[in-house]
Amino acid sequence: MITLQLDRTSGGKPLYTQIYEQIRELIVQGIISPGERLPSKKKLSEHLKVSVKTIENAYFQLALEGYVQSKEKVGYFANDITGFYTEARSERPSYTNRFQEDHYRLDIRANKTPTDMFPLSVWARIAREVMADEGRSLLETVPFNGIPELRIAIAEYLYGFRGMKVSPDQIVIGSGTEYLYQRLARLLGEDCVFGMEDPGYTHTKRILANSKVPYRCIPTDWEGMRSDALTASDCTVAHVSPMHHFPLGTTMPVQRRVQLLTWVNQKPGRYLIEDDYNSEYLYQGNPVPTLYSLDVRQKVIYINTFSKTLAPSLRLAYMVLPDELMDRYVETTTFYSCTVASSLQHQLARFISEGHFERHIHRVRQHNLKQRELVADKLEASPLARSAQLLNSPSGTHFLLRLATDTPDQDIYQALLEKGILSTFVSHYCEQPTNRFDHLLIMNYSSIDAEGIDLLFNELQAVLQS
Amino acid sequence: MITLQLDRTSGGKPLYTQIYEQIRELIVQGIISPGERLPSKKKLSEHLKVSVKTIENAYFQLALEGYVQSKEKVGYFANDITGFYTEARSERPSYTNRFQEDHYRLDIRANKTPTDMFPLSVWARIAREVMADEGRSLLETVPFNGIPELRIAIAEYLYGFRGMKVSPDQIVIGSGTEYLYQRLARLLGEDCVFGMEDPGYTHTKRILANSKVPYRCIPTDWEGMRSDALTASDCTVAHVSPMHHFPLGTTMPVQRRVQLLTWVNQKPGRYLIEDDYNSEYLYQGNPVPTLYSLDVRQKVIYINTFSKTLAPSLRLAYMVLPDELMDRYVETTTFYSCTVASSLQHQLARFISEGHFERHIHRVRQHNLKQRELVADKLEASPLARSAQLLNSPSGTHFLLRLATDTPDQDIYQALLEKGILSTFVSHYCEQPTNRFDHLLIMNYSSIDAEGIDLLFNELQAVLQS
């Protein structure tokens, strides 16, 4: 009979656990050999002076984990577990929080709206109401394209503020544009080749590369993506931001829009993706009609996000698909669940429908207007004005500063970084070599204060003079 | 001088909009030719008897959209917009909500916990507290791997209930396992080939195919993925669910686990993905130690979700990466933002830390135990018992019913569907042709009521006898 040491004090492990662990150890160490029969439950219970139920529980666990095998009406037999490691993960690994983000004295690279402008108490009130009104329906599976309430609210918003005629049936909700681009890349098929603005938003290119989607850099000038270069390429899809180009900050004139629409209609299967990012922040005049609205042949995919306008932590974006693509989405992609929690979708739907989104945009726009004036005034009053010119952009949340210097952008970037200032230049967003966009510093102004502006201008002046 | 018709009644559009629209129309129709100079602002304002500011606003909008070009101190000139469509998207497309899901009299395919078991008032209270305590910090960008509070709560939970030694540094939060598999597939590199259980969860295979990741179907028996077949394949990564296999419902014995660990250690670059889905629901004995815990060489990636245990609408899952892969993730993948909203992460972190998750799991387990007994009792009392045998599974949320019949599964499926019952068979989850798993009906029992069980058993009996 096998020998086991049982700790019968009240603080010890349950008896069945002790029996299970000790028999397991005997099997692992080969003291009970493969194929050897274990004592019957009754005999072992008498031997150890415990109940049969206790032995039963121990044997059940051994069988569940596969150390022993039960043969009905015969007994339990040890399995062959050759190769079992007797080493063990020794300690619990400690938590060092080792992937922390860097901190800077000043960050003019980040495009952030000050968080104190967000109507948090309104959102909190809406969150409570959603919980009370929707109750357990919040637990149900979300439709693949998002909840109807949010898609309706977005369609109404697009009609009211962008003049876009969109059915909620055409809208797909996702946790950020990053996610939607991944779905879109697959939806557009094996043979699609993306044309990307160069200079342009680097992030989207990284997403495409990571999703194994081929793309070409299409030269882009101050009027937007060059349609001649696009026509000369093998691209089937062009990704553009007509309302507000990043980083150039310009709006695409109607002639260029017409050229892009001509391109898209020249061959079947072509599409335009209109990234309407930052279209909400226009400081003079009315929003320029979208490509989507100019397009009568359903060749434009419209995409936008709430991460920039509300909060980056919200993770909520949407795309508007032409009917044909939506049909293809339903055929091929609905096995992907919607990635946004139901409660959040309800909260945002009410936030938009009750007019809070519009009011928030208005407040931020007023704030940004003041920021723009502050930056312009401070530059005028600074000696830096002799070597830096502010390029006016009608929209967005950043200025370009054209620097009169021969110092390479990377050297200025490095010198500023040594002073604790994180910056970027338009040249950082150029993938193909060019010097057409040198010496253009990108200055996000939405969350910079007077002190920050002074710091930047003083350090920049020092760098340019050295 | 151009002729414009202005509506000066109070209900009309602003005058500058009318002027802008009418001049735009003249340019689009070619009545104002490309290159033609517009009247000076002063002259037109006198002619139309409106202020110069009104003309200025109209001209600004025309220039912003690119219909005209402003030449400083000379004037405004019409641009060439050849090719502009004069058609327009006629009507707002109507909302038909055309992608609705089907409804059935009875759905035994869906693995759903009854929503009335979820402690919604606790969650609502926590949501309020999170909003009050965290305030504006909820608006800040979420770290790429999720908020520390949630990663710490998950690490503590895994230690307490799965005996797993995990650092919060190793955890990555994402909006569902679907999303995490996509990141993982890229992380494991160009040359990785996935080995997938066959039969097995079809959904994960579709995600891989859609993400352009090659995979092989590895024959799987009642003990789990066959390690001999895995060894004979060219796979570099094996995806297994040792605690609870779907759809077979079995637990992998230790010998098979050891074989898989031997396989993973035979060549560098190999990994095991342990999908611990449904490990929470074990009805007898203690949870079987994870592959992650048996693995001492950091070759196991652990993945689990809260969608099944809490609510599908929550969209929250996580993976535990070995240090080496986590380092690679930080190098290559952090440009992807975390896809889960900050507020949700805080809510779940507190829900786990305060013990509500554990209590909820306990309640559902008790509920499922009763459901299991109800199904077993009803089968015993039914004439169906003569042609259907219940295969006991120690865990999960479904039974297998082995049907004594020669009728093909698909015919039974179709006959049940015609009665309004949505079902699936194990054979539906077999990718490679085999008849080893025929006549095994999958019966999710968590949310079925007595009436539903009677309906199923009666209709099934009728189908088998016809």
Short mmCIF file of C-alpha atoms in Angstrom, two decimals, chain B:
data_model
loop_
_atom_site.label_atom_id
_atom_site.label_comp_id
_atom_site.label_asym_id
_atom_site.label_seq_id
_atom_site.Cartn_x
_atom_site.Cartn_y
_atom_site.Cartn_z
CA MET B 1 -22.27 92.55 -64.27
CA ILE B 2 -23.55 89.08 -63.31
CA THR B 3 -27.20 88.83 -62.37
CA LEU B 4 -28.24 87.18 -59.12
CA GLN B 5 -31.69 86.71 -57.59
CA LEU B 6 -31.59 87.29 -53.84
CA ASP B 7 -34.36 86.24 -51.49
CA ARG B 8 -34.36 88.92 -48.79
CA THR B 9 -37.26 87.53 -46.72
CA SER B 10 -36.40 86.58 -43.16
CA GLY B 11 -36.91 82.84 -43.70
CA GLY B 12 -34.42 82.57 -46.59
CA LYS B 13 -30.84 81.39 -46.56
CA PRO B 14 -28.15 83.89 -45.47
CA LEU B 15 -27.38 86.34 -48.30
CA TYR B 16 -23.74 85.28 -48.54
CA THR B 17 -24.84 81.65 -49.01
CA GLN B 18 -27.23 82.64 -51.79
CA ILE B 19 -24.50 84.66 -53.53
CA TYR B 20 -21.98 81.81 -53.11
CA GLU B 21 -24.42 79.20 -54.44
CA GLN B 22 -25.48 81.25 -57.45
CA ILE B 23 -21.93 82.19 -58.49
CA ARG B 24 -20.88 78.56 -58.03
CA GLU B 25 -23.72 77.53 -60.35
CA LEU B 26 -22.64 80.09 -62.96
CA ILE B 27 -19.10 78.68 -62.87
CA VAL B 28 -20.27 75.05 -62.97
CA GLN B 29 -22.48 75.83 -65.99
CA GLY B 30 -19.69 77.71 -67.74
CA ILE B 31 -21.62 81.00 -67.82
CA ILE B 32 -18.65 82.43 -65.98
CA SER B 33 -15.73 81.01 -68.02
CA PRO B 34 -12.49 79.62 -66.62
CA GLY B 35 -10.07 82.49 -66.00
CA GLU B 36 -12.81 85.11 -66.04
CA ARG B 37 -12.49 87.78 -63.40
CA LEU B 38 -15.30 88.17 -60.86
CA PRO B 39 -16.63 91.66 -60.11
CA SER B 40 -14.71 93.38 -57.34
CA LYS B 41 -16.19 92.96 -53.88
CA LYS B 42 -17.01 96.67 -53.69
CA LYS B 43 -18.75 96.80 -57.09
CA LEU B 44 -20.79 93.68 -56.48
CA SER B 45 -21.81 94.88 -53.02
CA GLU B 46 -23.10 98.14 -54.50
CA HIS B 47 -24.82 96.33 -57.34
CA LEU B 48 -26.59 93.85 -55.01
CA LYS B 49 -27.09 96.36 -52.21
CA VAL B 50 -25.45 94.13 -49.61
CA SER B 51 -22.42 94.80 -47.40
CA VAL B 52 -18.86 94.22 -48.63
CA LYS B 53 -18.48 91.70 -45.76
CA THR B 54 -21.31 89.61 -47.27
CA ILE B 55 -19.52 89.49 -50.64
CA GLU B 56 -16.27 88.72 -48.85
CA ASN B 57 -17.84 85.71 -47.11
CA ALA B 58 -19.25 84.41 -50.39
CA TYR B 59 -15.92 84.82 -52.19
CA PHE B 60 -14.05 83.19 -49.27
CA GLN B 61 -16.24 80.10 -49.51
CA LEU B 62 -15.83 79.94 -53.31
CA ALA B 63 -12.04 80.16 -52.86
CA LEU B 64 -12.00 77.61 -50.02
CA GLU B 65 -13.80 75.11 -52.22
CA GLY B 66 -11.62 75.96 -55.23
CA TYR B 67 -14.23 77.44 -57.59
CA VAL B 68 -12.29 80.70 -57.71
CA GLN B 69 -8.75 81.72 -57.06
CA SER B 70 -7.75 84.88 -55.24
CA LYS B 71 -4.79 86.84 -56.64
CA GLU B 72 -3.63 89.33 -54.08
CA LYS B 73 -4.49 92.95 -54.94
CA VAL B 74 -5.79 91.89 -58.39
CA GLY B 75 -9.06 90.07 -57.67
CA TYR B 76 -10.89 86.75 -57.89
CA PHE B 77 -10.76 84.57 -61.02
CA ALA B 78 -12.93 81.57 -61.92
CA ASN B 79 -11.09 78.23 -61.95
CA ASP B 80 -11.39 75.59 -64.65
CA ILE B 81 -13.57 72.87 -63.17
CA THR B 82 -14.11 70.83 -66.31
CA GLY B 83 -15.65 67.48 -65.53
CA PHE B 84 -17.80 68.59 -62.62
CA TYR B 85 -20.90 66.44 -62.38
CA THR B 86 -24.12 68.35 -62.40
CA GLU B 87 -26.10 65.32 -61.33
CA ALA B 88 -26.60 64.95 -57.60
CA ARG B 89 -27.40 62.22 -55.14
CA SER B 90 -31.13 62.77 -55.35
CA GLU B 91 -32.75 61.60 -52.16
CA ARG B 92 -31.64 60.65 -48.67
CA PRO B 93 -31.49 56.86 -48.77
CA SER B 94 -34.06 55.42 -46.43
CA TYR B 95 -33.25 53.36 -43.37
CA THR B 96 -34.60 49.86 -43.70
CA ASN B 97 -32.50 48.17 -41.01
CA ARG B 98 -31.94 45.50 -43.61
CA PHE B 99 -29.29 43.43 -41.83
CA GLN B 100 -31.42 42.00 -39.05
CA GLU B 101 -30.61 38.69 -37.51
CA ASP B 102 -32.91 35.72 -37.89
CA HIS B 103 -35.13 34.63 -35.04
CA TYR B 104 -35.96 31.08 -34.08
CA ARG B 105 -38.46 29.34 -31.85
CA LEU B 106 -35.51 27.72 -30.12
CA ASP B 107 -31.77 28.27 -30.51
CA ILE B 108 -29.57 25.56 -29.02
CA ARG B 109 -26.59 26.69 -31.12
CA ALA B 110 -26.01 29.94 -29.24
CA ASN B 111 -23.92 29.68 -26.11
CA LYS B 112 -25.67 32.28 -23.99
CA THR B 113 -25.92 32.76 -20.28
CA PRO B 114 -29.34 34.14 -19.31
CA THR B 115 -28.90 37.91 -19.05
CA ASP B 116 -30.95 38.07 -15.84
CA MET B 117 -28.07 36.45 -13.93
CA PHE B 118 -25.74 39.38 -14.58
CA PRO B 119 -25.44 41.69 -11.53
CA LEU B 120 -26.41 44.78 -13.49
CA SER B 121 -27.03 46.99 -10.44
CA VAL B 122 -23.53 46.21 -9.13
CA TRP B 123 -22.06 47.09 -12.51
CA ALA B 124 -24.12 50.31 -12.61
CA ARG B 125 -22.87 51.27 -9.15
CA ILE B 126 -19.27 50.58 -10.19
CA ALA B 127 -19.75 52.59 -13.39
CA ARG B 128 -20.88 55.58 -11.32
CA GLU B 129 -17.94 55.21 -8.94
CA VAL B 130 -15.45 54.96 -11.79
CA MET B 131 -16.83 58.15 -13.31
CA ALA B 132 -16.67 59.95 -9.95
CA ASP B 133 -13.23 58.67 -8.92
CA GLU B 134 -11.37 58.71 -12.22
CA GLY B 135 -12.97 61.83 -13.71
CA ARG B 136 -11.07 63.44 -16.56
CA SER B 137 -8.31 60.87 -16.45
CA LEU B 138 -10.87 58.66 -18.26
CA LEU B 139 -10.34 60.87 -21.31
CA GLU B 140 -6.60 60.26 -21.58
CA THR B 141 -5.09 57.93 -24.15
CA VAL B 142 -5.10 54.30 -22.96
CA PRO B 143 -1.72 52.49 -22.92
CA PHE B 144 -1.35 50.12 -25.89
CA ASN B 145 -1.66 47.07 -23.58
CA GLY B 146 -4.58 48.33 -21.47
CA ILE B 147 -4.82 50.22 -18.18
CA PRO B 148 -2.57 48.96 -15.35
CA GLU B 149 -5.54 48.53 -12.96
CA LEU B 150 -7.19 45.96 -15.22
CA ARG B 151 -3.97 44.10 -16.01
CA ILE B 152 -3.21 43.87 -12.28
CA ALA B 153 -6.76 42.62 -11.52
CA ILE B 154 -6.48 39.94 -14.22
CA ALA B 155 -3.02 38.84 -13.01
CA GLU B 156 -4.37 38.50 -9.45
CA TYR B 157 -7.40 36.60 -10.68
CA LEU B 158 -5.26 34.19 -12.73
CA TYR B 159 -3.08 33.56 -9.70
CA GLY B 160 -5.97 33.01 -7.35
CA PHE B 161 -8.19 30.88 -9.56
CA ARG B 162 -5.89 29.30 -12.11
CA GLY B 163 -2.66 29.21 -10.07
CA MET B 164 -0.94 31.07 -12.90
CA LYS B 165 2.14 33.18 -12.21
CA VAL B 166 1.70 36.15 -14.51
CA SER B 167 3.04 39.68 -14.41
CA PRO B 168 0.62 42.45 -15.47
CA ASP B 169 3.46 43.43 -17.86
CA GLN B 170 2.73 40.28 -19.87
CA ILE B 171 -0.95 41.05 -20.43
CA VAL B 172 -2.48 42.73 -23.49
CA ILE B 173 -6.14 43.83 -23.40
CA GLY B 174 -8.22 43.86 -26.60
CA SER B 175 -11.82 44.12 -27.79
CA GLY B 176 -12.44 40.39 -28.13
CA THR B 177 -10.28 37.37 -28.88
CA GLU B 178 -10.97 37.94 -32.60
CA TYR B 179 -8.99 41.14 -32.40
CA LEU B 180 -6.18 39.60 -30.34
CA TYR B 181 -5.77 36.72 -32.81
CA GLN B 182 -5.23 39.27 -35.55
CA ARG B 183 -2.47 40.99 -33.58
CA LEU B 184 -0.98 37.65 -32.59
CA ALA B 185 -0.92 36.36 -36.18
CA ARG B 186 1.15 39.37 -37.23
CA LEU B 187 3.34 39.21 -34.14
CA LEU B 188 4.31 35.61 -34.82
CA GLY B 189 5.68 36.67 -38.18
CA GLU B 190 5.61 35.95 -41.88
CA ASP B 191 6.58 32.30 -41.68
CA CYS B 192 4.25 31.09 -38.99
CA VAL B 193 1.80 28.31 -39.80
CA PHE B 194 -1.03 27.67 -37.37
CA GLY B 195 -2.14 24.19 -36.35
CA MET B 196 -5.85 24.22 -35.55
CA GLU B 197 -7.99 21.60 -33.81
CA ASP B 198 -10.21 19.63 -36.21
CA PRO B 199 -12.98 19.39 -35.10
CA GLY B 200 -12.63 22.79 -33.50
CA TYR B 201 -14.01 26.27 -33.23
CA THR B 202 -14.57 27.33 -36.86
CA HIS B 203 -14.61 31.03 -36.09
CA THR B 204 -10.90 31.27 -35.26
CA LYS B 205 -10.05 29.56 -38.55
CA ARG B 206 -12.10 32.14 -40.44
CA ILE B 207 -10.27 34.95 -38.66
CA LEU B 208 -6.92 33.42 -39.65
CA ALA B 209 -7.98 32.93 -43.26
CA ASN B 210 -9.29 36.49 -43.42
CA SER B 211 -5.99 37.73 -41.93
CA LYS B 212 -4.06 35.80 -44.62
CA VAL B 213 -2.46 33.49 -42.06
CA PRO B 214 -1.85 29.91 -43.27
CA TYR B 215 -3.21 27.14 -41.05
CA ARG B 216 -3.48 23.35 -41.12
CA CYS B 217 -6.28 21.25 -39.67
CA ILE B 218 -4.75 18.86 -37.14
CA PRO B 219 -6.84 15.76 -36.39
CA THR B 220 -8.20 15.95 -32.89
CA ASP B 221 -9.58 13.09 -30.82
CA TRP B 222 -11.37 12.91 -27.49
CA GLU B 223 -8.10 13.72 -25.70
CA GLY B 224 -7.44 16.82 -27.78
CA MET B 225 -5.13 17.73 -30.65
CA ARG B 226 -3.10 14.70 -31.76
CA SER B 227 0.56 15.44 -31.16
CA ASP B 228 1.71 12.84 -33.74
CA ALA B 229 -0.26 14.65 -36.46
CA LEU B 230 1.06 17.97 -35.21
CA THR B 231 4.64 16.70 -35.32
CA ALA B 232 4.12 15.42 -38.87
CA SER B 233 2.87 18.85 -40.02
CA ASP B 234 4.81 22.01 -40.90
CA CYS B 235 3.06 24.00 -38.18
CA THR B 236 5.01 26.43 -36.02
CA VAL B 237 2.13 27.39 -33.73
CA ALA B 238 -0.56 25.11 -32.28
CA HIS B 239 -3.87 26.51 -31.07
CA VAL B 240 -5.49 24.30 -28.43
CA SER B 241 -8.14 24.46 -25.72
CA PRO B 242 -6.94 21.94 -23.09
CA MET B 243 -9.41 22.73 -20.31
CA HIS B 244 -12.53 22.51 -22.42
CA HIS B 245 -12.47 21.48 -26.04
CA PHE B 246 -15.14 22.82 -28.31
CA PRO B 247 -17.20 21.03 -29.55
CA LEU B 248 -16.10 17.72 -27.95
CA GLY B 249 -16.33 19.11 -24.40
CA THR B 250 -13.35 17.11 -23.16
CA THR B 251 -10.38 18.01 -20.98
CA MET B 252 -6.90 17.24 -22.28
CA PRO B 253 -5.10 14.62 -20.12
CA VAL B 254 -1.67 15.46 -18.77
CA GLN B 255 0.07 13.01 -21.10
CA ARG B 256 -1.23 14.85 -24.17
CA ARG B 257 -0.23 18.14 -22.57
CA VAL B 258 3.28 16.84 -22.03
CA GLN B 259 3.43 15.72 -25.68
CA LEU B 260 2.42 19.19 -26.85
CA LEU B 261 5.03 20.78 -24.59
CA THR B 262 7.62 18.37 -25.96
CA TRP B 263 6.63 19.39 -29.49
CA VAL B 264 6.89 23.09 -28.72
CA ASN B 265 10.37 22.69 -27.26
CA GLN B 266 11.71 20.61 -30.14
CA LYS B 267 12.38 23.57 -32.44
CA PRO B 268 13.04 27.23 -31.73
CA GLY B 269 10.29 29.67 -32.69
CA ARG B 270 7.44 27.29 -31.91
CA TYR B 271 4.55 28.40 -29.72
CA LEU B 272 1.39 26.98 -28.17
CA ILE B 273 -1.70 29.15 -27.92
CA GLU B 274 -3.84 28.05 -25.01
CA ASP B 275 -7.42 29.17 -25.46
CA ASP B 276 -8.83 28.87 -21.94
CA TYR B 277 -12.37 29.70 -23.05
CA ASN B 278 -15.03 28.29 -20.70
CA SER B 279 -12.47 27.03 -18.15
CA GLU B 280 -14.53 28.85 -15.52
CA TYR B 281 -17.36 26.36 -15.77
CA LEU B 282 -16.19 23.09 -14.24
CA TYR B 283 -18.86 21.10 -12.41
CA GLN B 284 -16.80 18.56 -10.49
CA GLY B 285 -13.22 18.64 -9.22
CA ASN B 286 -10.80 21.53 -9.47
CA PRO B 287 -9.62 23.36 -12.58
CA VAL B 288 -6.89 21.45 -14.37
CA PRO B 289 -3.58 23.36 -14.34
CA THR B 290 -3.04 25.36 -17.51
CA LEU B 291 -0.46 24.52 -20.16
CA TYR B 292 0.92 27.94 -19.27
CA SER B 293 1.64 26.68 -15.74
CA LEU B 294 3.22 23.43 -16.92
CA ASP B 295 5.41 25.32 -19.39
CA VAL B 296 8.72 26.39 -17.88
CA ARG B 297 10.32 27.63 -21.10
CA GLN B 298 7.89 30.47 -21.92
CA LYS B 299 6.43 28.91 -25.02
CA VAL B 300 2.74 29.19 -24.15
CA ILE B 301 0.51 32.14 -25.04
CA TYR B 302 -2.59 32.18 -22.87
CA ILE B 303 -5.80 33.78 -24.15
CA ASN B 304 -9.24 34.22 -22.61
CA THR B 305 -12.35 36.37 -22.92
CA PHE B 306 -15.00 37.97 -20.72
CA SER B 307 -17.56 37.92 -23.55
CA LYS B 308 -18.71 34.41 -22.67
CA THR B 309 -18.59 34.71 -18.90
CA LEU B 310 -20.04 38.21 -18.51
CA ALA B 311 -21.82 39.48 -21.63
CA PRO B 312 -21.11 39.28 -25.37
CA SER B 313 -21.76 43.04 -25.60
CA LEU B 314 -18.79 43.78 -23.33
CA ARG B 315 -16.14 43.07 -25.99
CA LEU B 316 -13.23 42.45 -23.66
CA ALA B 317 -10.55 39.80 -23.87
CA TYR B 318 -6.88 39.48 -22.97
CA MET B 319 -3.77 37.49 -23.74
CA VAL B 320 -0.72 36.65 -21.66
CA LEU B 321 2.48 36.77 -23.69
CA PRO B 322 5.82 35.15 -22.84
CA ASP B 323 8.45 37.84 -22.14
CA GLU B 324 10.17 37.36 -25.48
CA LEU B 325 6.95 37.88 -27.43
CA MET B 326 6.00 40.83 -25.25
CA ASP B 327 9.31 42.47 -26.10
CA ARG B 328 8.62 41.85 -29.78
CA TYR B 329 5.11 43.26 -29.35
CA VAL B 330 6.55 46.44 -27.86
CA GLU B 331 9.03 46.74 -30.74
CA THR B 332 6.59 46.09 -33.57
CA THR B 333 2.96 46.51 -32.59
CA THR B 334 2.50 49.37 -30.12
CA PHE B 335 1.44 51.74 -32.91
CA TYR B 336 -1.91 49.98 -32.64
CA SER B 337 -3.99 51.72 -30.01
CA CYS B 338 -5.70 49.65 -27.36
CA THR B 339 -9.18 48.99 -28.76
CA VAL B 340 -11.10 49.05 -25.47
CA ALA B 341 -12.48 52.27 -24.00
CA SER B 342 -10.86 53.43 -20.77
CA SER B 343 -14.11 53.58 -18.78
CA LEU B 344 -14.96 49.93 -19.55
CA GLN B 345 -11.51 48.79 -18.49
CA HIS B 346 -11.84 50.57 -15.15
CA GLN B 347 -15.31 49.10 -14.61
CA LEU B 348 -14.13 45.55 -15.26
CA ALA B 349 -10.99 46.03 -13.12
CA ARG B 350 -13.12 46.95 -10.12
CA PHE B 351 -15.70 44.27 -10.87
CA ILE B 352 -12.94 41.65 -10.68
CA SER B 353 -11.01 43.16 -7.75
CA GLU B 354 -14.13 43.49 -5.61
CA GLY B 355 -14.88 39.78 -6.12
CA HIS B 356 -18.01 40.22 -8.24
CA PHE B 357 -16.58 38.30 -11.17
CA GLU B 358 -15.90 35.27 -8.98
CA ARG B 359 -19.38 35.47 -7.42
CA HIS B 360 -21.00 35.78 -10.83
CA ILE B 361 -19.12 32.73 -12.13
CA HIS B 362 -20.23 30.82 -9.03
CA ARG B 363 -23.89 31.78 -9.56
CA VAL B 364 -23.84 30.79 -13.23
CA ARG B 365 -22.11 27.52 -12.37
CA GLN B 366 -24.88 26.69 -9.88
CA HIS B 367 -27.50 27.64 -12.45
CA ASN B 368 -25.83 25.47 -15.09
CA LEU B 369 -25.65 22.53 -12.71
CA LYS B 370 -29.43 22.71 -12.31
CA GLN B 371 -29.84 23.03 -16.06
CA ARG B 372 -27.68 19.95 -16.56
CA GLU B 373 -29.82 17.95 -14.14
CA LEU B 374 -33.01 19.20 -15.77
CA VAL B 375 -31.84 18.14 -19.24
CA ALA B 376 -30.67 14.73 -17.97
CA ASP B 377 -33.93 14.10 -16.08
CA LYS B 378 -36.08 15.14 -19.02
CA LEU B 379 -34.13 12.92 -21.39
CA GLU B 380 -34.49 9.97 -19.07
CA ALA B 381 -38.26 10.52 -18.95
CA SER B 382 -38.53 10.95 -22.71
CA PRO B 383 -38.98 8.22 -25.35
CA LEU B 384 -36.01 9.92 -27.01
CA ALA B 385 -33.79 8.20 -24.40
CA ARG B 386 -33.99 5.04 -26.51
CA SER B 387 -32.27 6.75 -29.45
CA ALA B 388 -30.23 9.53 -27.82
CA GLN B 389 -27.44 9.24 -25.27
CA LEU B 390 -26.16 12.18 -23.24
CA LEU B 391 -22.35 12.36 -23.24
CA ASN B 392 -21.25 13.78 -19.96
CA SER B 393 -18.73 16.59 -20.09
CA PRO B 394 -17.12 17.85 -16.88
CA SER B 395 -17.15 21.48 -17.99
CA GLY B 396 -18.52 24.08 -20.39
CA THR B 397 -22.06 25.05 -21.28
CA HIS B 398 -23.15 22.35 -23.71
CA PHE B 399 -23.91 18.65 -23.84
CA LEU B 400 -23.39 16.30 -26.75
CA LEU B 401 -26.32 14.04 -27.63
CA ARG B 402 -25.23 10.91 -29.47
CA LEU B 403 -28.09 9.98 -31.79
CA ALA B 404 -28.68 6.34 -32.74
CA THR B 405 -29.59 6.97 -36.35
CA ASP B 406 -28.32 6.63 -39.90
CA THR B 407 -29.87 9.89 -41.02
CA PRO B 408 -27.14 12.34 -42.03
CA ASP B 409 -26.60 15.23 -39.58
CA GLN B 410 -27.43 17.79 -42.23
CA ASP B 411 -30.86 16.24 -42.78
CA ILE B 412 -31.64 16.31 -39.07
CA TYR B 413 -30.37 19.89 -38.88
CA GLN B 414 -32.66 20.84 -41.77
CA ALA B 415 -35.67 19.02 -40.31
CA LEU B 416 -35.19 20.79 -36.96
CA LEU B 417 -34.74 24.13 -38.73
CA GLU B 418 -38.09 23.64 -40.46
CA LYS B 419 -39.58 23.32 -36.98
CA GLY B 420 -37.94 26.61 -35.98
CA ILE B 421 -35.08 25.02 -34.04
CA LEU B 422 -31.52 26.19 -34.76
CA SER B 423 -28.98 23.47 -33.95
CA THR B 424 -25.46 22.35 -34.84
CA PHE B 425 -23.63 19.06 -34.92
CA VAL B 426 -20.01 18.23 -34.15
CA SER B 427 -19.67 17.34 -37.84
CA HIS B 428 -20.34 20.97 -38.68
CA TYR B 429 -17.05 21.76 -36.95
CA CYS B 430 -15.02 19.17 -38.89
CA GLU B 431 -13.10 20.72 -41.73
CA GLN B 432 -11.52 17.55 -43.12
CA PRO B 433 -13.90 14.76 -44.19
CA THR B 434 -14.45 12.17 -41.45
CA ASN B 435 -17.36 10.20 -40.14
CA ARG B 436 -15.82 9.66 -36.71
CA PHE B 437 -17.87 12.48 -35.24
CA ASP B 438 -21.23 11.91 -36.94
CA HIS B 439 -24.56 11.96 -35.11
CA LEU B 440 -23.37 14.18 -32.25
CA LEU B 441 -25.87 16.96 -31.63
CA ILE B 442 -24.55 19.99 -29.71
CA MET B 443 -27.01 21.17 -27.10
CA ASN B 444 -26.26 24.44 -25.34
CA TYR B 445 -28.23 24.19 -22.13
CA SER B 446 -27.49 27.37 -20.20
CA SER B 447 -30.48 29.41 -21.35
CA ILE B 448 -32.99 26.73 -22.35
CA ASP B 449 -36.15 26.39 -20.26
CA ALA B 450 -38.25 23.26 -19.51
CA GLU B 451 -40.61 24.07 -22.37
CA GLY B 452 -37.68 24.43 -24.76
CA ILE B 453 -36.24 21.09 -23.70
CA ASP B 454 -39.62 19.40 -24.28
CA LEU B 455 -39.91 21.06 -27.67
CA LEU B 456 -36.44 19.91 -28.68
CA PHE B 457 -36.85 16.34 -27.46
CA ASN B 458 -40.30 15.96 -29.05
CA GLU B 459 -39.24 17.33 -32.41
CA LEU B 460 -35.99 15.37 -32.36
CA GLN B 461 -37.89 12.18 -31.55
CA ALA B 462 -40.27 12.88 -34.43
CA VAL B 463 -37.35 13.47 -36.82
CA LEU B 464 -35.53 10.31 -35.75
CA GLN B 465 -38.67 8.20 -36.15
CA SER B 466 -39.68 9.53 -39.54
#
